[in-house]
CSV table of C-alpha atoms in Angstrom, one decimal:
chain,number,residue,atom,x,y,z
A,1,PRO,CA,44.9,183.9,127.3
A,2,PRO,CA,45.5,180.0,128.2
A,3,PRO,CA,42.7,178.1,127.9
A,4,PRO,CA,40.9,177.3,130.3
A,5,ARG,CA,41.3,174.6,133.0
A,6,PRO,CA,39.0,171.7,133.5
A,7,ALA,CA,36.7,171.6,136.4
A,8,MET,CA,38.0,168.8,138.9
A,9,ALA,CA,35.1,166.4,140.9
A,10,ALA,CA,35.6,166.6,144.5
A,11,LYS,CA,36.6,164.0,146.1
A,12,THR,CA,35.5,162.1,149.3
A,13,GLU,CA,39.6,161.0,150.3
A,14,GLU,CA,42.4,163.0,150.5
A,15,PRO,CA,44.9,163.1,148.7
A,16,LYS,CA,47.8,161.4,148.5
A,17,LYS,CA,51.5,162.4,148.1
A,18,GLY,CA,52.5,162.3,144.6
A,19,GLU,CA,48.8,162.2,143.3
A,20,TYR,CA,47.7,164.9,140.6
A,21,THR,CA,45.6,167.3,141.5
A,22,LEU,CA,44.7,170.9,140.0
A,23,ASP,CA,42.0,172.6,142.2
A,24,PHE,CA,43.6,173.4,145.9
A,25,THR,CA,39.7,173.4,146.7
A,26,GLU,CA,40.5,168.8,146.9
A,27,LEU,CA,43.7,169.8,149.3
A,28,GLN,CA,41.3,172.9,152.0
A,29,PRO,CA,39.7,170.5,154.5
A,30,THR,CA,44.1,169.0,154.9
A,31,ALA,CA,44.5,172.9,154.7
A,32,VAL,CA,42.2,173.4,157.4
A,33,LYS,CA,43.4,170.5,159.7
A,34,ILE,CA,47.6,171.8,158.7
A,35,ALA,CA,46.1,175.1,160.4
A,36,GLU,CA,44.6,173.8,163.4
A,37,HIS,CA,48.1,171.6,163.5
A,38,ALA,CA,49.8,174.5,163.9
A,39,VAL,CA,48.3,177.0,165.8
A,40,THR,CA,47.8,174.3,168.8
A,41,SER,CA,51.2,173.0,168.6
A,42,VAL,CA,51.9,177.0,169.0
A,43,LEU,CA,49.6,177.8,171.4
A,44,GLY,CA,48.3,175.3,172.7
A,45,GLY,CA,44.0,174.1,172.9
A,46,GLU,CA,42.0,173.5,170.7
A,47,VAL,CA,40.5,174.8,167.6
A,48,SER,CA,36.7,174.1,166.6
A,49,ALA,CA,35.3,173.2,163.4
A,50,LYS,CA,32.9,176.0,163.3
A,51,MET,CA,36.2,178.9,163.3
A,52,ALA,CA,37.4,177.0,160.5
A,53,SER,CA,36.6,178.5,157.0
A,54,TRP,CA,36.6,176.4,154.3
A,55,SER,CA,33.2,173.8,152.9
A,56,GLY,CA,33.1,170.5,153.6
A,57,PRO,CA,33.0,168.1,156.1
A,58,PRO,CA,34.6,169.0,159.4
A,59,PRO,CA,38.5,168.1,159.6
A,60,THR,CA,39.5,165.5,161.8
A,61,PRO,CA,42.6,166.8,163.7
A,62,LEU,CA,46.1,165.7,162.8
A,63,SER,CA,47.4,165.5,166.3
A,64,PRO,CA,45.6,165.5,169.6
A,65,PRO,CA,46.8,168.7,171.1
A,66,PRO,CA,47.5,169.9,174.1
A,67,ALA,CA,43.8,169.9,176.6
A,68,ILE,CA,44.5,173.7,178.0
A,69,ALA,CA,45.6,176.9,175.8
A,70,THR,CA,48.0,178.1,179.0
A,71,LYS,CA,49.9,180.7,177.0
A,72,VAL,CA,49.3,184.2,177.8
A,73,TYR,CA,50.3,186.8,175.5
A,74,GLU,CA,53.2,188.8,175.3
A,75,ALA,CA,54.1,191.2,173.1
A,76,ALA,CA,57.7,189.6,173.1
A,77,ARG,CA,57.3,187.2,172.5
A,78,VAL,CA,54.0,187.3,168.9
A,79,THR,CA,56.6,187.6,166.2
A,80,THR,CA,58.4,183.9,167.8
A,81,TRP,CA,55.1,182.7,168.0
A,82,SER,CA,54.0,183.9,164.4
A,83,ASP,CA,57.3,183.0,162.6
A,84,LYS,CA,56.0,179.2,164.2
A,85,ILE,CA,53.0,178.7,163.1
A,86,THR,CA,54.1,179.8,159.4
A,87,GLU,CA,56.5,177.7,159.2
A,88,ILE,CA,54.8,174.9,160.6
A,89,ALA,CA,52.2,175.1,157.6
A,90,LEU,CA,54.0,176.0,155.1
A,91,ASP,CA,56.8,172.5,155.8
A,92,GLU,CA,53.1,170.6,156.4
A,93,LEU,CA,51.7,171.8,153.3
A,94,GLN,CA,54.4,171.0,151.3
A,95,LYS,CA,53.9,167.9,152.0
A,96,LEU,CA,50.5,167.7,149.8
A,97,SER,CA,51.4,168.2,147.0
A,98,ASP,CA,54.0,170.3,144.5
A,99,ASN,CA,51.3,171.5,142.1
A,100,PHE,CA,51.3,174.8,143.6
A,101,LYS,CA,52.6,177.9,145.4
A,102,TYR,CA,51.6,178.2,149.0
A,103,ALA,CA,50.8,181.2,150.7
A,104,VAL,CA,50.1,181.5,154.6
A,105,SER,CA,49.1,184.5,156.8
A,106,CYS,CA,49.1,184.5,160.9
A,107,ILE,CA,47.5,188.0,162.5
A,108,ILE,CA,48.6,187.2,167.0
A,109,VAL,CA,46.0,190.0,168.8
A,110,GLN,CA,45.9,190.5,172.2
A,111,LYS,CA,42.6,189.9,173.4
A,112,ASN,CA,41.5,192.2,175.0
A,113,GLY,CA,38.2,193.6,174.5
A,114,ALA,CA,39.6,195.7,170.9
A,115,GLY,CA,37.5,195.1,167.8
A,116,ILE,CA,39.8,193.5,164.8
A,117,ALA,CA,39.9,194.6,161.4
A,118,THR,CA,41.2,192.1,158.8
A,119,SER,CA,41.3,192.1,155.0
A,120,GLY,CA,42.2,190.2,152.0
A,121,SER,CA,42.4,190.3,148.3
A,122,ALA,CA,43.7,187.7,145.4
A,123,HIS,CA,43.2,187.6,141.6
A,124,TRP,CA,43.4,183.7,141.1
A,125,ASP,CA,41.2,181.1,139.2
A,126,THR,CA,38.3,180.5,141.1
A,127,GLN,CA,38.1,176.9,139.9
A,128,THR,CA,41.5,175.2,140.6
A,129,ASP,CA,42.8,178.5,143.4
A,130,ALA,CA,41.7,178.9,147.1
A,131,CYS,CA,42.0,179.3,151.0
A,132,ALA,CA,41.3,178.1,154.2
A,133,GLN,CA,41.2,180.0,157.3
A,134,VAL,CA,41.3,178.8,161.9
A,135,VAL,CA,40.2,181.4,164.4
A,136,TRP,CA,41.8,180.4,167.4
A,137,LYS,CA,40.6,182.2,170.5
A,138,ASP,CA,40.5,179.7,173.3
A,139,ASN,CA,42.5,181.3,175.5
A,140,ARG,CA,41.5,184.5,177.5
A,141,THR,CA,44.7,186.5,175.7
A,142,ILE,CA,45.1,185.6,172.8
A,143,ILE,CA,43.2,185.3,169.4
A,144,CYS,CA,45.2,183.8,166.3
A,145,ILE,CA,44.2,183.8,162.8
A,146,LEU,CA,45.9,181.9,160.3
A,147,THR,CA,44.9,182.0,156.5
A,148,ILE,CA,47.1,179.3,154.1
A,149,MET,CA,46.0,180.0,150.1
A,150,GLY,CA,46.8,178.0,147.6
A,151,ILE,CA,47.7,179.2,144.5
A,152,ALA,CA,47.9,176.4,140.7
A,153,ILE,CA,50.8,176.5,139.0
């Protein structure tokens, strides 16, 4: 087996493009910002920091989202919305660091009182790989769950 990677100390500032980053947990705050930006760019509204799943200080939005979530759930448009959200997230993630493979999952469901259960599993190096998740429910008809996984190369 390969030798274990050295543990990286947590940084207090965001990495700059081209800076060598080996630990995705260092990028989690930025990944959450990217997830929020991707969702609000397509669906509108805001994502509160308490809905974002990661450890660290609350993220600051990349850009101000629209003031109100105006989209209404339309089954015929869900695939387009989901594709656009994941495309925006991947485009922005690829600008962060070339040292990771990224996987993005977007679930959009109609908010109608029915429950939703999701599950995910990964076998990875807990020292360098991690995920960030945002749950967007700032709308009376739509719930969106965006999960970003960063896997060190």
